[in-house]
XYZ file of C-alpha atoms in Angstrom:
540
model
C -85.211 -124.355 -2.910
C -81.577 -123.454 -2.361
C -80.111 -122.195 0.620
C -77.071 -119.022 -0.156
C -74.251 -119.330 1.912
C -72.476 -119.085 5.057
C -74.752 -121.924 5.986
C -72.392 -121.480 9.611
C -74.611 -123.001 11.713
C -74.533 -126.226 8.902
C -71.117 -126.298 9.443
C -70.852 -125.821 13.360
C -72.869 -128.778 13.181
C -71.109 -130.751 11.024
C -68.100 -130.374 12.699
C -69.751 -131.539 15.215
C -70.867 -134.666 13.874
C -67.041 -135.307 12.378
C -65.886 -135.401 15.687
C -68.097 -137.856 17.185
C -68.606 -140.055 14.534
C -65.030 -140.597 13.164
C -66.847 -142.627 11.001
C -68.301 -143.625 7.335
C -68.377 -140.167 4.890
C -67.078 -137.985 7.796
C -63.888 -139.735 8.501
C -62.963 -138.059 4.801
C -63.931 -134.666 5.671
C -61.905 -132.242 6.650
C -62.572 -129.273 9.384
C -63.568 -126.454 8.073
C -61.523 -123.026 7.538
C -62.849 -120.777 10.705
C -65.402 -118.111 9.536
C -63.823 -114.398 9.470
C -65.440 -111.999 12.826
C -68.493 -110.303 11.951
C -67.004 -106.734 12.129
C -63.626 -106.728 10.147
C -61.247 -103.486 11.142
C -60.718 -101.602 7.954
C -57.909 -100.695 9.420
C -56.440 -100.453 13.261
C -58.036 -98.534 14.996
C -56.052 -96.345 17.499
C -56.802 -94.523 20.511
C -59.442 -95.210 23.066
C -61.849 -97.211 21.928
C -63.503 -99.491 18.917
C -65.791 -97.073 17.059
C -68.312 -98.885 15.271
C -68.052 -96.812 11.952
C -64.465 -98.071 11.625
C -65.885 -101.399 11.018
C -67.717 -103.326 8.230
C -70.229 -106.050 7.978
C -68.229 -108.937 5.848
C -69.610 -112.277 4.577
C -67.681 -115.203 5.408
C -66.182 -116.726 2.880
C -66.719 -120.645 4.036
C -67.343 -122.272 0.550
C -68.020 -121.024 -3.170
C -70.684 -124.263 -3.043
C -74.174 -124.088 -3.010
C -76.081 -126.839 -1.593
C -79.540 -127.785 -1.746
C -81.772 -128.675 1.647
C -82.133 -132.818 1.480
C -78.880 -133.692 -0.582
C -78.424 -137.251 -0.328
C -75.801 -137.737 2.166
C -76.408 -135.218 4.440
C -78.237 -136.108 7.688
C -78.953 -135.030 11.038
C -79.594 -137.565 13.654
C -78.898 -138.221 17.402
C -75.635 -139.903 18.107
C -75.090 -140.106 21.944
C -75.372 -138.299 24.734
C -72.585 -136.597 27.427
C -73.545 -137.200 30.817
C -76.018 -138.351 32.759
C -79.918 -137.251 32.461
C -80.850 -135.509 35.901
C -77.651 -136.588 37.621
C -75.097 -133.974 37.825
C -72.867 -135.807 40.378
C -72.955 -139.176 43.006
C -75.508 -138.210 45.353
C -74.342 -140.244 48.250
C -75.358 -139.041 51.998
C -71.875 -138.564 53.061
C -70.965 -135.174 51.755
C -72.708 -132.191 52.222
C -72.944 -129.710 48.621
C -72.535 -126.026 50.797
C -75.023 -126.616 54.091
C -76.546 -123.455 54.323
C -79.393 -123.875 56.979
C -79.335 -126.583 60.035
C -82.477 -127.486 62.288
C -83.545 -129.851 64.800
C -86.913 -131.894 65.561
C -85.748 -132.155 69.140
C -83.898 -135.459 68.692
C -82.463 -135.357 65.287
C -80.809 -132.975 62.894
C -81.658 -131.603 59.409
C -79.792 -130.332 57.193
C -80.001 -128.206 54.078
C -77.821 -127.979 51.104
C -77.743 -124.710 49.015
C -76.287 -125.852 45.991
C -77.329 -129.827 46.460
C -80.678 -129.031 46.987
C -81.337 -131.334 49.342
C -82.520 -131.856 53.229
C -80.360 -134.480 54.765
C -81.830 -135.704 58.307
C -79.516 -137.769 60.647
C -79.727 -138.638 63.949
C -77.051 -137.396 66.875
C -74.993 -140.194 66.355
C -74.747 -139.101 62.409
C -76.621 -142.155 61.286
C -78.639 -140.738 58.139
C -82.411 -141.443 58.108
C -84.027 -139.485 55.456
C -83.286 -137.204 52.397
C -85.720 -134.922 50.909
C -84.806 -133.798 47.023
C -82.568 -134.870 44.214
C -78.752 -134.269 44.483
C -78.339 -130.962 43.087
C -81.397 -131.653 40.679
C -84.883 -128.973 41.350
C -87.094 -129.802 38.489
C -90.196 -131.422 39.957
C -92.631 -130.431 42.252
C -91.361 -130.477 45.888
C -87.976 -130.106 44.674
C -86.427 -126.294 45.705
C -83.795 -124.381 44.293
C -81.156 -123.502 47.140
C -83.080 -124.928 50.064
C -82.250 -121.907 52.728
C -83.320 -123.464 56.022
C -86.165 -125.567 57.004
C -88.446 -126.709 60.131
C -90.683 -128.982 61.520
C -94.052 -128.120 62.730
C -95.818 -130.552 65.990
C -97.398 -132.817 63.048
C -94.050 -133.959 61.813
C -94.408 -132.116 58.837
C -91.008 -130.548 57.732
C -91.389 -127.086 55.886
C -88.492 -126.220 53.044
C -87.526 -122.890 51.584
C -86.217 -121.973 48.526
C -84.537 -118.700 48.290
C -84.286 -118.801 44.885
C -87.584 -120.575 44.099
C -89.561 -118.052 46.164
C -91.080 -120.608 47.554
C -92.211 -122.436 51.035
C -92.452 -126.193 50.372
C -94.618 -128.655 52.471
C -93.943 -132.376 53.353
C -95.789 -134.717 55.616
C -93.741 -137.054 57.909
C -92.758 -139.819 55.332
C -91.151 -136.490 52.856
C -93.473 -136.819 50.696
C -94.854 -133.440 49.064
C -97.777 -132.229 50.617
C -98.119 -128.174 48.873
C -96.209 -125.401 48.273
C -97.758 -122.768 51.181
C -99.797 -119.796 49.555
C -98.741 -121.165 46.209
C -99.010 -118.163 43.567
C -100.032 -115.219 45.718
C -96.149 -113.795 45.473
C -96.014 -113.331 48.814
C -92.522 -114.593 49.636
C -89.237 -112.689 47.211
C -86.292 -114.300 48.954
C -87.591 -116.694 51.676
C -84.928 -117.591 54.251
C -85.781 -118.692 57.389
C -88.693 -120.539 59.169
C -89.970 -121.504 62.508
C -93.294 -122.294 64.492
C -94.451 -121.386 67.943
C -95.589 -124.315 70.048
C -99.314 -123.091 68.565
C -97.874 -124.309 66.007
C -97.806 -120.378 64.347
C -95.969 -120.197 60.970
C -92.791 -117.216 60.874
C -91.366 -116.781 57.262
C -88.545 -114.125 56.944
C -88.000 -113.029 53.649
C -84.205 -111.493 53.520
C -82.380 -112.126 50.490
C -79.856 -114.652 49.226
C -76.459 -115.603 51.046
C -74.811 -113.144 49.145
C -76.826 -109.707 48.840
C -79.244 -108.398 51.797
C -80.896 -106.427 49.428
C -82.793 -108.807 48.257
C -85.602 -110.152 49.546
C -89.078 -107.894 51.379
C -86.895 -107.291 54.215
C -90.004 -108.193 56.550
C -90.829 -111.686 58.697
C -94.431 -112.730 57.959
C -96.594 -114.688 60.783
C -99.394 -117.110 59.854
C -101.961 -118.732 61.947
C -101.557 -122.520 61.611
C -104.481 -122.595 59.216
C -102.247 -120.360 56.786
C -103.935 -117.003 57.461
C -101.936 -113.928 58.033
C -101.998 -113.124 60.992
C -99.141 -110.585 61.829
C -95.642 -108.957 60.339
C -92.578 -107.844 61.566
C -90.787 -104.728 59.099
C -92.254 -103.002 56.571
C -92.467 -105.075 53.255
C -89.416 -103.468 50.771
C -88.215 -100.986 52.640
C -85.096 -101.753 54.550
C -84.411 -99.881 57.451
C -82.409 -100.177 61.006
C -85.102 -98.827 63.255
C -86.729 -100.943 65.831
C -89.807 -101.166 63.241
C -87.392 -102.409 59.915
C -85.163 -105.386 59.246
C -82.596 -105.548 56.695
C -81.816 -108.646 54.705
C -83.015 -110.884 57.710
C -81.805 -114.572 57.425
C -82.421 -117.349 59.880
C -84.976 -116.937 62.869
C -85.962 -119.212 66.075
C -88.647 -119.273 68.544
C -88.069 -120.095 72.171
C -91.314 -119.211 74.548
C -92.255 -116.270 74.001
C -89.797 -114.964 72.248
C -88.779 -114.464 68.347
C -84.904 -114.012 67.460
C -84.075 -113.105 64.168
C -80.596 -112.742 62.474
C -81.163 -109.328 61.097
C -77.861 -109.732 58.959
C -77.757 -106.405 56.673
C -78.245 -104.235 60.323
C -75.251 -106.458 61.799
C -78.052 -107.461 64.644
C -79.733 -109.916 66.197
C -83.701 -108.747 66.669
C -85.742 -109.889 69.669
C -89.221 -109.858 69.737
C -92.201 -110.720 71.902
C -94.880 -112.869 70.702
C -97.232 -113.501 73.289
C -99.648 -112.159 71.013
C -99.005 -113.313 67.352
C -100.891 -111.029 65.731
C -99.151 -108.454 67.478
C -95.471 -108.335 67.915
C -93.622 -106.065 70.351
C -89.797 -105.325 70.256
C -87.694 -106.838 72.860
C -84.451 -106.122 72.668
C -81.239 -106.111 70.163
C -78.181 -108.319 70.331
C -75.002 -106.518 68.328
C -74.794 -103.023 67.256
C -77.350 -101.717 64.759
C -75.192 -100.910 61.774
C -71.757 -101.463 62.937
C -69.359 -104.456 62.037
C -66.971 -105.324 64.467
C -64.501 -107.946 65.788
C -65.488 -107.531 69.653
C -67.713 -109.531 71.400
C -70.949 -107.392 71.633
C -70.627 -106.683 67.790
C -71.277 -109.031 64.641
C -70.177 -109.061 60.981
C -72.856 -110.371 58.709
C -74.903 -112.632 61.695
C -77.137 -114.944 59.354
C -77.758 -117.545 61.942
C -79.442 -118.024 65.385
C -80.546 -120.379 68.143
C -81.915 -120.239 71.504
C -81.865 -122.666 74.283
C -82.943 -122.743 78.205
C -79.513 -120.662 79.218
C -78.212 -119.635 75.896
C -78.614 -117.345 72.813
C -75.950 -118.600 69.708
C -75.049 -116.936 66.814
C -73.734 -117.803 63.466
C -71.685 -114.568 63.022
C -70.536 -115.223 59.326
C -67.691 -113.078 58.452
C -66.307 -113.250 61.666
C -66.014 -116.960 61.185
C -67.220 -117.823 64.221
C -70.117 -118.049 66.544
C -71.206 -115.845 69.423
C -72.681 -117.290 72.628
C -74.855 -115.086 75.184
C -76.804 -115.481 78.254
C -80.447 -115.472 77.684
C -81.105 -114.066 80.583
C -79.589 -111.055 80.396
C -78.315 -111.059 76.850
C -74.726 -110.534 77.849
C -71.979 -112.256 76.298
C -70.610 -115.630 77.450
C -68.437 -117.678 75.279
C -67.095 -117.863 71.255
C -66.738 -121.059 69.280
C -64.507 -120.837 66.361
C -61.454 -117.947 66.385
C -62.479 -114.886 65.375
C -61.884 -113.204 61.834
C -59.708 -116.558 61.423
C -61.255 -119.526 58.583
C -59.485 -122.917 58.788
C -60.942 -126.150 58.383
C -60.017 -128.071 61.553
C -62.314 -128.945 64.037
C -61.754 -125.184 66.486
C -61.965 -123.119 63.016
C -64.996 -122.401 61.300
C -65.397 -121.128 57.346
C -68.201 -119.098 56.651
C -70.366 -120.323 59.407
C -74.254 -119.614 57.902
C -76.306 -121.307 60.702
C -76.744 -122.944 64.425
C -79.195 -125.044 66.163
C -79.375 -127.203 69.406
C -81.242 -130.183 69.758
C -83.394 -131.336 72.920
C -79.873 -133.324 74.560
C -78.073 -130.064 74.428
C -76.100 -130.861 71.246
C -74.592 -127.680 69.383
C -75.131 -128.204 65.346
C -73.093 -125.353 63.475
C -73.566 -125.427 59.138
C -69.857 -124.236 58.116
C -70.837 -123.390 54.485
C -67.691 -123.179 52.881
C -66.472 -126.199 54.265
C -68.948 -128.094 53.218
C -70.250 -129.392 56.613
C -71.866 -129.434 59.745
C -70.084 -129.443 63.214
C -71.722 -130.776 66.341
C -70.316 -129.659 69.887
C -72.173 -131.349 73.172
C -73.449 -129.004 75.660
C -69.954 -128.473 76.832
C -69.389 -127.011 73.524
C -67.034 -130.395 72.733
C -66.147 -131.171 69.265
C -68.517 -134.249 68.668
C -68.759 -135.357 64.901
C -68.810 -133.817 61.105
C -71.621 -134.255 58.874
C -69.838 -134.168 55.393
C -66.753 -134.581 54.152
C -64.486 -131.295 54.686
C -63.631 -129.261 51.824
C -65.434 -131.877 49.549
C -69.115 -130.682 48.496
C -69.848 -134.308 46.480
C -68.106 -137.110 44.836
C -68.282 -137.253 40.914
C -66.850 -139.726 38.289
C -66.032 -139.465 34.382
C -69.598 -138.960 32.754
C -70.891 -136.317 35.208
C -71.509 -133.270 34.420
C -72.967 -130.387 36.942
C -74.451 -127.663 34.673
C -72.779 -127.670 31.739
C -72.736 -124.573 30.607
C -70.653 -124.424 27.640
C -69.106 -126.921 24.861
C -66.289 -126.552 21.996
C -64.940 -128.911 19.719
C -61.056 -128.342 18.524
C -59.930 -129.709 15.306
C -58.471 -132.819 16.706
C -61.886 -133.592 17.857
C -61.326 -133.713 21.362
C -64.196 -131.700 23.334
C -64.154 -129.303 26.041
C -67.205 -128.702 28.996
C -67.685 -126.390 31.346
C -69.721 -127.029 34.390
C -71.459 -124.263 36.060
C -71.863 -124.930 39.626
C -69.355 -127.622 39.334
C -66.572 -125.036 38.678
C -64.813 -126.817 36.411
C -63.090 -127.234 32.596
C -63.296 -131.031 31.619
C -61.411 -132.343 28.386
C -62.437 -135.269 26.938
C -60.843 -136.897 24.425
C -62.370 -137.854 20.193
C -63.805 -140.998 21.769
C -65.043 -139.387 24.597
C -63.005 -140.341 27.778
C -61.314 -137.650 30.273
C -58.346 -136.058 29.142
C -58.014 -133.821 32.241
C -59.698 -131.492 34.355
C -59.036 -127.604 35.946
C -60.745 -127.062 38.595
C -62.611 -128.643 42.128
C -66.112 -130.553 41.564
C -68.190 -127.862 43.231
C -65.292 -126.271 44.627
C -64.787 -122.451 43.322
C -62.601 -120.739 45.403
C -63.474 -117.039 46.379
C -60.965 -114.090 45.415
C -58.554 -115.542 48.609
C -58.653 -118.641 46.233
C -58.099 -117.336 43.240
C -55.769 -119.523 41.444
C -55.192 -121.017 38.752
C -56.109 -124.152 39.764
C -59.643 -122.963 40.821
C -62.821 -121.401 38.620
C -65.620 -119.960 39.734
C -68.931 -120.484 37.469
C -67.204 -120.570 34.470
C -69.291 -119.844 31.464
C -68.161 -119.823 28.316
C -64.976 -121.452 25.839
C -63.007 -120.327 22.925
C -60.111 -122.086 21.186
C -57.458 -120.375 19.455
C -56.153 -121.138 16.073
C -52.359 -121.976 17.936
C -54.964 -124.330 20.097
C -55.281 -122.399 23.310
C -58.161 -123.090 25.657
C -59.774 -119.373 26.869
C -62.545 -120.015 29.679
C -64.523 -117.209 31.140
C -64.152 -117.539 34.745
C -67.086 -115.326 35.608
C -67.129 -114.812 39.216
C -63.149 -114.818 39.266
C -63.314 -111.684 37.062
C -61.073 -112.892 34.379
C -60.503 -114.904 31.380
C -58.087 -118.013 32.355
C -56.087 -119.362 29.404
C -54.957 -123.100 29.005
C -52.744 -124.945 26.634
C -53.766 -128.161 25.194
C -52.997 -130.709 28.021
C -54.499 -128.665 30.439
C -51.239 -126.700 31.929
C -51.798 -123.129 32.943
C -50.502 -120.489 30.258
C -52.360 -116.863 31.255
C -54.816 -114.756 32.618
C -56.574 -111.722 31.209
C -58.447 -109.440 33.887
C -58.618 -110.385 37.496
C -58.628 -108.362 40.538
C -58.805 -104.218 40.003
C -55.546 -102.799 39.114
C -56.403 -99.318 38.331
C -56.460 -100.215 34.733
C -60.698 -100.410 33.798
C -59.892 -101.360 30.710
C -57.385 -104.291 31.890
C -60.215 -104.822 34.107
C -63.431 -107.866 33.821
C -66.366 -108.008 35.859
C -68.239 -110.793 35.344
C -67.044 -112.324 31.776
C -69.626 -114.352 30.089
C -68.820 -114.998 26.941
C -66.078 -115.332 24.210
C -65.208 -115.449 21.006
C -61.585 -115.407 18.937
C -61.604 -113.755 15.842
C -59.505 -115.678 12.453
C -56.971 -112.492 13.008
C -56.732 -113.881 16.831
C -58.751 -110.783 18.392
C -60.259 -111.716 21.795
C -63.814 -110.479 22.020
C -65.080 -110.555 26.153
C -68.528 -110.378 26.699
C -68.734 -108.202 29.897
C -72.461 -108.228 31.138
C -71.782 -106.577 34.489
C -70.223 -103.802 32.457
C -72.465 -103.873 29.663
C -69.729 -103.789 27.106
C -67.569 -106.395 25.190
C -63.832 -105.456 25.726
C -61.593 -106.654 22.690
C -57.847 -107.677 23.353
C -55.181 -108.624 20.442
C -53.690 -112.548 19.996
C -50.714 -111.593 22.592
C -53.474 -110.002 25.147
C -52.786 -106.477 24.748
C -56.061 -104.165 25.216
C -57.449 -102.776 21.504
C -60.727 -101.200 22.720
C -64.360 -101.603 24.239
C -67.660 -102.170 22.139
């Protein structure tokens, strides 16, 4: 049987295979001409916009030759791999990937990573004792996408949530799995905070991820501590900033009697009374329901919150700091951090997600953004870091953390993107680092936005003049590289009036023989098409 032409994906793949092997019939070959775009402008179009019936379907002209499936000399077979299987960096236990939720079992502290997936448990003195998951790795049982915040119950059993897994892991005192709690029922959307009465009660809040409170059931579930349901706090998916509603609520604690829980989407912190499980009653409100604010008695975005003898704390995230009170009267007492102000020494805070305090009095604060945990002594004294500041992992040449996109140029070098490791890695014909762009899990947020930093990038396109185009998604633009890796461009980025100047979230990208740009624009639901120097033609 013979196979018509293109045959394109025959010849992605053997350009491919000419790359890596550099060897035996290959090293004669040559690279093949680049296939024309699918739609071909009859001629240019003008005005506002691509309109499809000013285009027609062409066949790409990529060899008069027919060839016949099983030739002899043409092959497919495995050559070698990029990377490491299951590894996407050095998990050591001195850097923390983005901490996210921070508990204690009295004595010691634990730790979860969003993005490493990991709990990290270390005693006071920051010696590290235990680990629970695979360094940024969630593929087996027990293992949980974006571990939110965990707990321990009076068995020693430590209890993991996955916000993105939708699940509520088990583990007995040695970390080994145990269950996942009410496996398969769909009871939990967003799960993101946990803690147990000293009947050893089960409350779930199910709020959302980091980044959107409307996600999640918007409710905190109780559970007798032989799993049954026993009570619930909000009304399941309906958001609301009554006394009876919660609103993308995050972390929550138990002291006594009482539940606190970081209602973050009503800028609150909820109080409850649970003398009676079954039956919660509303206690009071820390913050002001609704309204973001820089003074004292008001929060912006409070995700976090503990509770000892004398003191209430909260992890008041966009205020970069966190917010002390008296418990006895619920009336402010003291700030750690300096308000509305990030840095990244020990009195600054970035992104603060989470507190706890252990049974000595210790003060354990998860700074998300910088990539570690700060402990204060009950004097609220800088103590130690857990993690390395400003440095989520180490990595080495070979690692690769979610590759999420791959080109081959002529010359045979390659290119990789990485995902959640935020970066554009070059490697050389025989496979060695060129350079890099980028920060191993580091992607900068808009305040960051330069052009040494990407966030999630997710696709790659190479020019016929040999430019490097990388959609940097969550930076809202497509970055543009020369060969050894200096900066040459930028199309999109922040709003400047201009929509059509303007990405969302590009995906994906293609470059046509001509040297048209074609951006894959999910958020928008359009693909917006720019000429060889970057000018704007129109939007499919």
């Amino acid at each position: 049987m013979s196979v018509r032409k293109p045959l394109v994906i025959f010849y992605l793949a053997l350009a491919l295979s000419l790359a890596v092997t550099g060897t035996g019939l290959a090293q004669e070959a040559q690279p093949p001409t680049p296939p024309e775009p699918f739609f071909l402008p009859e001629k240019s179009p003008a005005g506002g916009g691509l309109e499809l019936q000013n285009y027609i379907q062409a066949e790409p002209d990529v060899s008069a030759q027919d060839f016949t499936l099983g030739t002899a000399g043409l092959s497919f077979r495995y050559l070698k791999s990029f990377g490491h299987v299951e590894t996407p960096y050095i998990g050591d236990t001195a850097h923390l990937n983005h901490p996210w939720g921070v508990a204690t079992d009295g004595a010691n502290v634990l730790i979860g990573e969003y993005w490493g997936k990991r709990v990290l448990k270390y005693t006071s003195a920051g010696i590290h004792l235990s680990t629970i998951g695979r360094a940024g790795i969630a593929y087996s049982d027990g293992e949980l996408w974006n571990f939110s915040d965990m707990a321990v119950d009076s068995s020693g059993n430590t209890w993991g949530l996955g916000t993105d897994a939708d699940s509520v892991a088990k583990f007995d005192s040695s970390n080994n799995f145990v269950e996942y709690f009410h496996d398969g029922e769909d009871l939990f959307d967003s799960p993101a905070g946990i803690a147990f009465d000293g009947a050893d009660n089960v409350y779930i809040s199910d709020g959302g991820a980091f980044w959107n409170d409307d996600i999640g059931h918007h409710h905190v579930l109780i559970f007798n501590s032989a799993g049954d349901k026993i009570g619930q706090i909000g009304v399941t998916d309906v958001k609301g900033s009554d006394n009876v509603h919660l609103y993308g609520p995050q972390h929550i604690t138990v002291y006594g009697n009482l539940l606190y829980i970081a209602d973050g989407g009503n800028e609150r912190v909820q109080i409850f009374n649970i003398s009676t499980p079954s039956a919660p009653t509303y206690a009071g409100t820390l913050g002001i329901t609704g309204e973001a604010g820089i003074e004292n008695y008001r929060f912006n975005h409070p995700v976090g919150v503990a509770v000892d003898a004398n003191y209430i704390y909260v992890a008041d995230r966009w205020n970069q700091r966190v917010q002390i009170f008296w418990k006895s009267d619920n009336s402010y007492a003291a700030t750690m951090g300096v308000t509305e102000v990030a840095g990244s020494n020990n009195a600054h805070f970035n992104s603060p997600t989470d507190v706890a305090v252990d049974s000595a009095g210790n003060i354990y604060v998860a700074d998300f953004a910088n990539q570690r945990v700060q402990q204060f002594n009950s004097s609220r004294v800088y103590q130690r870091t857990y993690g390395v500041t400003g440095v989520p992992y180490l990595t080495a040449d070979g690692y690769y953390n979610s590759p999420s996109d791959v080109a081959v140029a002529f010359d045979g070098s390659m290119y990789i993107t990485e995902d959640e490791g935020h970066r554009l890695i070059k490697l050389n014909p025989n496979g060695t680092t060129a350079w890099t762009v980028g920060y191993a899990g580091v992607k900068g947020d808009w305040s960051e936005s330069t052009n040494d930093r990407l966030n999630n990038p997710a696709d790659i396109a190479i020019s016929l003049a040999g430019k490097i185009y990388v959609a940097d998604r969550w930076h809202s633009r497509v970055q543009v590289f020369n060969s050894n890796g200096t900066y040459a461009a930028t199309l999109g980025g922040k709003r400047d009036g201009n929509d059509n100047l303007y990405l969302d979230c590009p995906s994906g990208l293609a470059i046509a023989k001509n040297g048209y740009i074609y951006v894959a624009d999910p958020c928008r639901q359009r693909v917006q098409v720019f000429t060889a120097a970057h000018a704007y033609v129109g939007t499919l």
